[in-house]
């Protein structure tokens, strides 16, 4: 086995992400006595896919994901834990559950598991580098909504002691497994083309600082090169969203998909992107330039609302997928009515919750602040009268714990992310002066279009025939499992599952 990585770090966008993997009926869930079935999970996806999923991919995913994750735990020492009480996006939908489908890794002690030379090469995100925590412990600490009271001293010590959490932890365990087995990993090396002999893909062309060379593959080539998150031109051609910034590895640029298309592989345009609202802390930079931070779960915390330029709310702020989908909506006449958007929060919100690396109670100079909504609106370019009217309407209902407009806090998913100290609705309370505002844009967490594959992850050509020796998994492949639907954790789970199926197929072939 040879691993080829275009970037200077390993782990890809998986290592930048939250690290949730949506695995219905996992071994971990069965061990914990969770009652679930692949039929129930299939019903859940089918009713949400917009009819665009493929039954054979959905079946392969649901039947084999538990096996793939158990294999990694047993054979590669990549640990996963069941996250207690973490509901599906739409738990009340047929087949949905209130918990028991999400796995994630415990924190990774890099000093124990990785050689010193590899530690700086494991990717990490601006969002999570200050929070080396595991989801299981986060739930025990009262969930995301209690983040103001988490043990930040402990987290600080873990940062100093080189611990990783979230997706970076899983990627690090996988890296350790590869290194333990002596698998070579070529960093800073791009797959720039594929070799084909008598109709079979037999290797790849590699390009690095020293030039180009070829490698031959006896069993096959697996493209796990992600989608086209950092390729603005492709994103414009394949979706109607406004321009978005990549939230993960900037080397996820569609180049892996292109080498397959060069040989006649079929491309499926499924639907646009997995997106997050994002904001920018001035001066923060990652290795690739500007660093944007997602504003996703923060939307569930009471004392904040999201509005458009008219000053009006347009969605349930606690449900990140609703925020990003509505922000990305094109109005058919040249405009994006909800883009950019603005989060408006009050002093009590800032006092209690962190904003990225800005600790609770700290109010940085760059954060627009005002004693009145009119003044705040003028400062950030929002309609003052609209904002005043919108907040009045919101506040009146929020005082009763209700959101008649968008149902914030009505679903289990919302409430799981809310603040348990606030009642009757953990996602709602009226806003009080002074106020703050932040502009929100959109970030790409992954893309849905990609190479068409069989349920064994073999890439197919434009006539639907498998291309022997060529496989695609993760976002390199079109999202045939969920169609238009994305439940958080599906990207990671289907990436691991179809990579596992590709390897099994290649070994059997
Ligand atoms: C902040 C954030 C939170 C997220 N949270 C979750 C979550 O909780 N659960 C979930 O399921 N998903 C989540 N996602 C989405 C998920 O992380 C990605 O969609 C997923 O990791 C994509 O995996 P992949 O294996 O397809 O590609 P990646 O993990 O992006 O890996 C692709 C790798 O291929 C390399 N590469 C690209 N082109 C080439 C080439 N030509 N040659 C060689 N190498 C190449 C890239 O450098 C990269 O390292 C999140 C994303 C972000 C940004």
XYZ file of C-alpha atoms and ligand atoms in Angstrom:
562
model
C 0.000 0.000 0.000
C 1.182 3.492 -0.842
C -0.549 6.687 0.332
C -0.089 9.811 -1.766
C -1.043 13.189 -0.272
C -0.978 16.417 -2.239
C -0.925 18.719 0.790
C 1.893 19.384 3.200
C -0.229 17.962 6.039
C -2.101 14.669 6.255
C -5.669 13.984 7.313
C -7.508 16.037 4.699
C -10.723 17.825 5.555
C -11.601 14.921 7.852
C -8.907 16.254 10.188
C -10.365 19.796 10.047
C -13.857 18.599 10.877
C -16.008 17.768 13.854
C -15.287 14.086 13.390
C -18.829 12.766 13.785
C -19.526 9.559 11.891
C -23.167 8.561 11.350
C -23.195 4.775 11.636
C -26.640 3.286 12.317
C -26.538 -0.111 14.107
C -22.833 0.110 14.869
C -21.267 -2.521 17.064
C -20.742 0.196 19.678
C -24.498 0.937 19.648
C -25.416 -2.736 19.923
C -22.997 -3.136 22.860
C -24.707 -0.180 24.540
C -28.123 -1.787 24.064
C -29.402 0.761 21.532
C -32.417 -0.528 19.634
C -31.990 0.346 15.942
C -32.173 -1.323 12.551
C -30.825 -0.768 9.066
C -34.465 -0.741 7.857
C -35.279 2.197 10.133
C -32.168 4.058 8.983
C -33.041 3.331 5.338
C -36.535 4.753 5.862
C -35.005 7.871 7.409
C -32.694 8.497 4.424
C -35.277 7.537 1.776
C -37.858 10.038 2.999
C -35.259 12.822 2.940
C -33.162 12.117 -0.163
C -35.444 13.884 -2.621
C -35.515 10.608 -4.549
C -31.912 11.166 -5.655
C -30.188 8.440 -3.667
C -29.320 5.067 -5.157
C -30.812 2.038 -3.381
C -27.765 -0.163 -3.907
C -25.432 2.467 -2.430
C -27.753 3.103 0.496
C -27.993 -0.637 1.206
C -24.218 -1.158 0.894
C -23.613 1.742 3.258
C -26.094 0.694 5.924
C -25.180 -2.998 5.805
C -21.405 -2.585 5.732
C -20.653 0.610 7.706
C -20.828 -1.202 11.090
C -18.398 -3.819 9.781
C -15.983 -1.192 8.388
C -15.858 0.715 11.677
C -15.487 -2.500 13.724
C -12.657 -3.539 11.407
C -10.780 -0.295 12.063
C -11.199 -0.724 15.810
C -10.150 -4.380 15.890
C -7.466 -4.489 13.239
C -6.013 -0.980 13.163
C -6.435 0.269 16.740
C -8.541 3.234 15.574
C -10.953 3.675 18.498
C -14.528 4.919 18.235
C -17.045 5.727 20.961
C -20.794 5.973 20.794
C -21.885 9.557 21.488
C -24.767 9.364 23.957
C -28.022 11.210 23.280
C -26.969 12.898 20.048
C -30.128 13.007 17.891
C -30.452 12.719 14.127
C -31.005 15.958 12.230
C -34.718 15.185 12.064
C -35.296 12.670 14.844
C -39.090 12.913 14.492
C -39.032 11.907 10.817
C -39.909 8.242 10.083
C -36.918 6.074 11.010
C -35.180 8.912 12.880
C -33.675 8.386 16.329
C -32.988 10.484 19.419
C -29.502 9.048 19.742
C -27.319 6.034 19.110
C -26.106 6.590 15.556
C -23.058 8.811 15.981
C -19.522 7.611 16.603
C -16.378 9.650 17.146
C -12.868 9.001 18.420
C -11.587 9.642 21.922
C -8.847 12.264 22.191
C -5.484 11.315 20.730
C -2.281 11.691 22.763
C 0.007 12.498 19.855
C 3.139 12.098 21.968
C 2.187 8.494 22.718
C 0.914 7.446 19.304
C 2.895 9.413 16.709
C 6.606 9.850 16.033
C 7.804 13.439 16.651
C 8.434 14.095 12.957
C 4.815 13.328 12.025
C 3.033 15.326 14.759
C 3.296 18.718 13.045
C 2.098 17.099 9.813
C -1.303 16.066 11.197
C -3.863 18.644 10.006
C -5.956 20.525 12.544
C -8.530 23.275 12.197
C -8.720 26.827 13.469
C -12.051 25.891 15.021
C -10.888 22.910 17.049
C -7.232 23.465 17.809
C -8.081 25.078 21.177
C -10.558 22.336 22.119
C -8.974 18.862 22.241
C -12.117 17.153 23.550
C -14.092 14.035 22.709
C -17.807 14.159 21.954
C -18.540 11.572 24.611
C -17.079 13.803 27.313
C -18.686 16.912 25.832
C -22.106 15.273 26.259
C -21.136 14.392 29.855
C -20.156 18.050 30.435
C -23.730 19.080 29.603
C -23.419 19.185 25.826
C -22.375 21.940 23.464
C -24.710 24.457 25.073
C -22.713 24.268 28.322
C -19.447 25.163 26.641
C -19.046 28.229 28.822
C -18.624 25.945 31.832
C -16.355 23.307 30.278
C -13.008 22.793 31.981
C -10.990 25.221 29.856
C -7.904 24.794 32.073
C -7.909 21.091 31.292
C -8.351 21.829 27.590
C -5.475 24.331 27.727
C -3.206 21.702 29.309
C -4.189 19.240 26.605
C -3.284 21.745 23.884
C 0.162 22.184 25.458
C 0.580 18.406 25.801
C -0.245 17.880 22.114
C -3.613 16.172 22.348
C -6.024 16.233 19.430
C -9.772 15.838 19.371
C -12.588 15.638 16.799
C -11.674 14.679 13.211
C -7.992 15.332 13.782
C -7.962 12.590 16.438
C -9.466 9.993 14.081
C -7.108 11.028 11.287
C -4.192 10.756 13.730
C -5.174 7.241 14.816
C -5.387 6.258 11.141
C -1.979 7.825 10.489
C -0.496 5.909 13.431
C -1.972 2.655 12.088
C -0.384 3.254 8.688
C 3.004 4.148 10.186
C 2.899 1.102 12.524
C 2.556 -1.070 9.436
C 5.383 0.631 7.570
C 3.043 1.995 4.893
C 4.855 4.769 3.002
C 3.084 8.142 2.889
C 4.298 10.584 0.250
C 3.405 14.082 1.474
C 3.470 17.023 -0.928
C 2.883 14.662 -3.854
C -0.009 14.959 -6.287
C -1.692 12.243 -8.322
C -1.556 14.031 -11.681
C -2.768 11.236 -13.955
C -3.649 7.551 -14.155
C -2.021 4.711 -16.086
C -4.200 2.326 -18.056
C -3.236 -0.903 -19.743
C -5.623 -3.112 -21.709
C -8.634 -1.359 -20.194
C -7.431 -1.690 -16.592
C -6.114 1.138 -14.395
C -2.627 -0.031 -13.467
C -1.086 2.906 -11.621
C -0.739 6.635 -11.342
C 1.468 9.514 -12.387
C 2.820 11.374 -9.369
C 4.108 14.938 -9.294
C 6.153 16.574 -6.550
C 8.839 19.250 -6.276
C 11.324 16.926 -7.984
C 9.161 16.322 -11.065
C 6.931 13.535 -12.385
C 7.196 9.772 -12.070
C 4.911 6.772 -12.305
C 3.934 4.105 -9.776
C 2.354 0.792 -10.719
C -0.481 -0.703 -8.690
C -1.178 -4.419 -8.731
C -4.584 -4.253 -7.042
C -5.921 -0.850 -7.931
C -5.946 2.898 -7.363
C -8.374 4.376 -4.808
C -9.149 8.049 -5.277
C -9.940 9.433 -1.827
C -8.950 12.930 -2.837
C -12.103 14.655 -1.609
C -14.357 16.810 -3.767
C -13.753 20.315 -5.123
C -14.149 22.404 -1.942
C -11.318 24.772 -2.887
C -12.080 25.000 -6.617
C -14.165 28.152 -7.045
C -14.674 27.628 -10.764
C -16.062 24.101 -10.350
C -18.294 25.197 -7.466
C -19.699 27.956 -9.670
C -20.364 25.538 -12.502
C -21.969 22.859 -10.329
C -24.167 24.823 -7.962
C -26.070 28.065 -7.531
C -24.556 29.012 -4.173
C -22.771 32.326 -3.686
C -18.978 32.059 -3.538
C -17.902 30.024 -0.514
C -14.576 29.643 1.255
C -13.097 26.180 1.803
C -13.242 25.207 5.481
C -10.957 22.222 5.201
C -7.804 21.382 3.278
C -7.205 23.902 0.471
C -5.708 21.112 -1.632
C -9.167 19.557 -2.060
C -9.460 21.069 -5.513
C -11.089 18.424 -7.729
C -7.760 17.311 -9.212
C -8.376 13.698 -8.187
C -11.771 13.719 -9.897
C -10.229 15.234 -13.015
C -7.692 12.422 -13.501
C -10.552 9.907 -13.572
C -12.650 12.004 -15.942
C -9.651 12.170 -18.281
C -10.082 8.405 -18.753
C -13.811 8.662 -19.406
C -15.203 8.303 -15.869
C -18.790 9.435 -15.351
C -19.460 12.461 -13.173
C -22.663 12.859 -11.186
C -23.846 16.365 -10.351
C -25.876 15.557 -7.233
C -26.522 18.924 -5.630
C -24.220 21.594 -4.401
C -22.245 21.620 -1.236
C -22.275 20.837 2.461
C -21.973 24.313 3.908
C -21.573 26.158 7.169
C -22.141 29.794 8.008
C -18.688 31.225 8.788
C -17.201 34.346 10.312
C -13.753 35.792 10.355
C -11.731 36.887 13.368
C -9.514 39.677 12.009
C -5.868 38.692 11.891
C -6.448 34.944 12.196
C -4.670 32.999 9.501
C -4.226 29.356 8.740
C -1.491 27.871 6.594
C -3.474 28.750 3.459
C -4.352 32.371 4.239
C -7.533 33.615 5.809
C -9.057 31.430 8.489
C -12.808 31.357 8.742
C -14.573 29.745 11.648
C -17.911 27.971 11.375
C -20.842 29.498 13.252
C -23.023 26.420 13.429
C -23.790 25.065 16.869
C -23.455 28.579 18.313
C -26.736 29.422 16.564
C -28.564 27.224 19.064
C -27.402 29.272 22.045
C -30.085 31.606 23.437
C -29.554 35.358 23.156
C -28.545 35.446 19.473
C -30.440 35.614 16.186
C -29.414 35.596 12.535
C -30.876 38.200 10.180
C -30.465 39.324 6.583
C -29.913 42.872 5.327
C -33.584 43.695 5.889
C -33.041 42.957 9.583
C -35.416 39.963 9.462
C -34.752 36.396 10.568
C -35.038 33.784 7.838
C -34.539 30.377 9.514
C -34.192 28.261 12.646
C -30.744 29.420 13.760
C -30.145 26.293 15.854
C -30.184 24.032 12.785
C -26.997 24.838 10.856
C -28.192 23.083 7.705
C -31.261 25.364 7.551
C -29.104 28.474 8.036
C -26.655 27.610 5.270
C -29.306 26.356 2.841
C -31.339 29.544 3.207
C -28.243 31.756 3.054
C -27.302 30.083 -0.236
C -30.756 30.529 -1.803
C -30.691 32.354 -5.115
C -33.833 34.408 -5.723
C -34.011 33.812 -9.481
C -33.478 37.465 -10.252
C -29.823 38.166 -9.605
C -29.684 38.163 -5.840
C -29.083 36.207 -2.668
C -31.559 37.750 -0.208
C -29.916 36.135 2.833
C -26.258 36.532 1.877
C -24.308 37.822 3.627
C -26.187 37.320 6.886
C -25.550 38.848 10.298
C -25.625 37.264 13.709
C -26.862 39.677 16.382
C -26.214 38.732 19.992
C -26.358 40.482 23.319
C -23.930 41.106 26.170
C -25.210 38.172 28.228
C -24.530 35.862 25.258
C -20.971 37.157 24.959
C -20.472 36.948 28.728
C -21.440 33.296 28.839
C -20.198 31.674 25.628
C -16.878 31.687 23.793
C -16.703 32.919 20.202
C -14.014 30.779 18.655
C -10.835 31.526 20.577
C -12.419 34.633 22.176
C -13.156 33.564 25.739
C -16.507 34.196 27.469
C -16.678 37.755 28.792
C -13.926 39.062 26.519
C -15.137 41.711 24.059
C -12.539 42.345 21.364
C -12.164 45.827 19.822
C -13.036 44.600 16.341
C -16.500 43.371 17.356
C -19.189 45.913 16.347
C -21.110 46.931 19.485
C -23.986 49.353 20.152
C -26.421 50.247 22.905
C -29.356 50.338 20.504
C -30.408 48.096 17.636
C -30.670 51.109 15.282
C -27.078 52.068 15.940
C -25.857 48.481 15.518
C -27.780 48.120 12.266
C -26.244 51.324 10.838
C -22.791 50.111 11.803
C -23.017 46.787 9.950
C -25.249 47.801 7.036
C -28.597 46.295 8.068
C -31.986 48.057 7.789
C -32.492 49.639 11.249
C -36.308 49.648 11.248
C -36.389 46.032 10.076
C -34.006 44.936 12.803
C -35.961 46.721 15.525
C -39.244 45.190 14.324
C -37.652 41.747 13.915
C -36.125 41.711 17.392
C -39.373 42.956 18.959
C -41.315 40.138 17.342
C -38.665 37.562 18.256
C -38.353 38.764 21.861
C -42.084 38.662 22.563
C -42.338 34.977 21.640
C -38.889 34.008 22.993
C -39.963 35.165 26.461
C -42.543 32.348 26.322
C -39.963 29.898 24.921
C -41.629 29.933 21.507
C -40.575 30.660 17.950
C -43.773 30.690 15.852
C -41.833 31.731 12.737
C -39.194 28.998 12.485
C -39.693 26.587 15.389
C -36.276 27.106 16.974
C -35.816 24.662 19.817
C -38.774 22.530 18.718
C -36.669 19.554 17.591
C -34.505 17.221 19.653
C -31.526 18.150 17.490
C -31.940 21.835 18.367
C -32.482 21.196 22.061
C -29.406 18.961 22.309
C -27.308 21.975 21.272
C -29.130 24.504 23.456
C -28.159 25.820 26.884
C -29.604 23.499 29.580
C -29.591 26.411 32.080
C -32.243 28.261 30.072
C -35.915 27.317 30.138
C -38.531 26.546 29.043
C -36.746 26.420 25.679
C -32.933 25.936 25.901
C -32.485 27.698 22.543
C -34.494 30.853 23.244
C -34.508 33.975 25.368
C -35.141 37.640 24.499
C -32.160 39.832 23.480
C -31.304 42.785 25.703
C -28.925 45.726 25.156
C -26.069 46.212 24.522
C -25.844 44.315 21.247
C -23.092 42.947 19.030
C -23.062 41.802 15.400
C -20.907 39.670 13.136
C -21.123 39.229 9.395
C -21.660 35.638 8.266
C -20.570 34.243 4.917
C -20.557 30.622 3.749
C -17.893 27.954 3.985
C -17.617 24.626 2.180
C -17.300 21.583 4.435
C -17.568 19.163 1.530
C -19.145 18.746 -1.892
C -21.804 16.307 -3.102
C -21.107 15.892 -6.812
C -18.376 13.485 -7.875
C -17.448 10.322 -9.706
C -20.184 7.776 -10.339
C -19.420 4.443 -8.715
C -20.827 0.986 -8.141
C -21.850 -0.082 -4.652
C -18.347 -1.598 -4.362
C -16.835 1.871 -4.982
C -15.630 0.982 -8.488
C -15.648 4.067 -10.712
C -17.920 3.673 -13.746
C -17.451 5.182 -17.198
C -19.890 7.421 -19.032
C -21.775 4.316 -20.227
C -22.090 2.988 -16.671
C -19.471 0.219 -17.056
C -17.069 -0.352 -14.127
C -13.512 0.786 -14.865
C -11.374 -2.120 -13.601
C -8.713 -1.104 -11.095
C -10.168 2.342 -10.334
C -12.067 3.149 -7.130
C -13.405 6.316 -5.506
C -14.557 6.919 -1.924
C -15.499 9.892 0.214
C -16.344 13.101 -1.599
C -14.431 12.012 -4.711
C -17.552 9.906 -5.330
C -21.010 11.382 -5.958
C -23.242 11.250 -2.873
C -25.413 8.337 -3.981
C -26.098 7.310 -0.380
C -28.043 10.381 0.695
C -29.001 12.047 -2.582
C -29.955 15.609 -1.732
C -29.980 14.779 1.974
C -27.095 15.162 4.325
C -27.217 14.195 7.986
C -24.185 15.342 9.884
C -21.662 12.484 10.110
C -22.630 10.939 6.768
C -19.585 12.244 4.899
C -17.094 10.659 7.254
C -19.078 7.441 7.611
C -19.529 6.877 3.904
C -15.892 7.813 3.211
C -14.611 5.125 5.573
C -17.220 2.553 4.488
C -16.667 2.821 0.742
C -12.870 2.949 1.133
C -13.194 -0.311 3.075
C -15.434 -1.827 0.367
C -13.024 -0.688 -2.350
C -10.114 -2.379 -0.587
C -12.069 -5.617 -0.137
C -13.115 -5.599 -3.803
C -9.569 -4.895 -4.994
C -8.200 -7.733 -2.851
C -10.826 -10.162 -4.137
C -10.331 -9.174 -7.790
C -15.444 22.321 10.117
C -15.939 21.050 9.487
C -16.705 20.167 10.232
C -17.123 18.969 9.667
N -17.767 18.065 10.450
C -18.108 16.860 9.943
C -18.662 15.850 10.767
O -18.783 15.997 11.981
N -19.023 14.685 10.182
C -18.882 14.454 8.834
O -19.224 13.380 8.363
N -18.349 15.399 8.041
C -17.938 16.567 8.565
N -17.343 17.496 7.767
C -17.176 17.180 6.346
C -16.088 16.148 6.177
O -14.995 16.435 7.023
C -15.593 16.082 4.741
O -16.666 16.140 3.860
C -14.839 14.773 4.567
O -13.750 14.776 5.457
C -14.319 14.559 3.191
O -13.525 13.377 3.253
P -12.738 12.834 2.010
O -12.026 11.600 2.450
O -13.619 12.743 0.837
O -11.669 13.973 1.660
P -10.631 14.757 2.562
O -10.713 14.402 3.994
O -10.722 16.184 2.217
O -9.236 14.211 2.040
C -8.837 14.389 0.700
C -7.328 14.453 0.679
O -6.876 14.260 -0.670
C -5.817 15.165 -0.939
N -5.768 15.388 -2.402
C -6.606 16.141 -3.159
N -6.279 16.044 -4.470
C -5.213 15.214 -4.532
C -4.410 14.711 -5.607
N -4.667 15.026 -6.887
N -3.375 13.878 -5.306
C -3.097 13.534 -4.008
N -3.825 13.976 -2.949
C -4.877 14.794 -3.219
C -6.170 16.397 -0.154
O -5.014 17.164 0.091
C -6.773 15.798 1.131
O -5.803 15.600 2.113
C -16.849 18.685 8.310
C -16.075 19.563 7.558
C -15.602 20.733 8.149
C -14.733 21.626 7.334
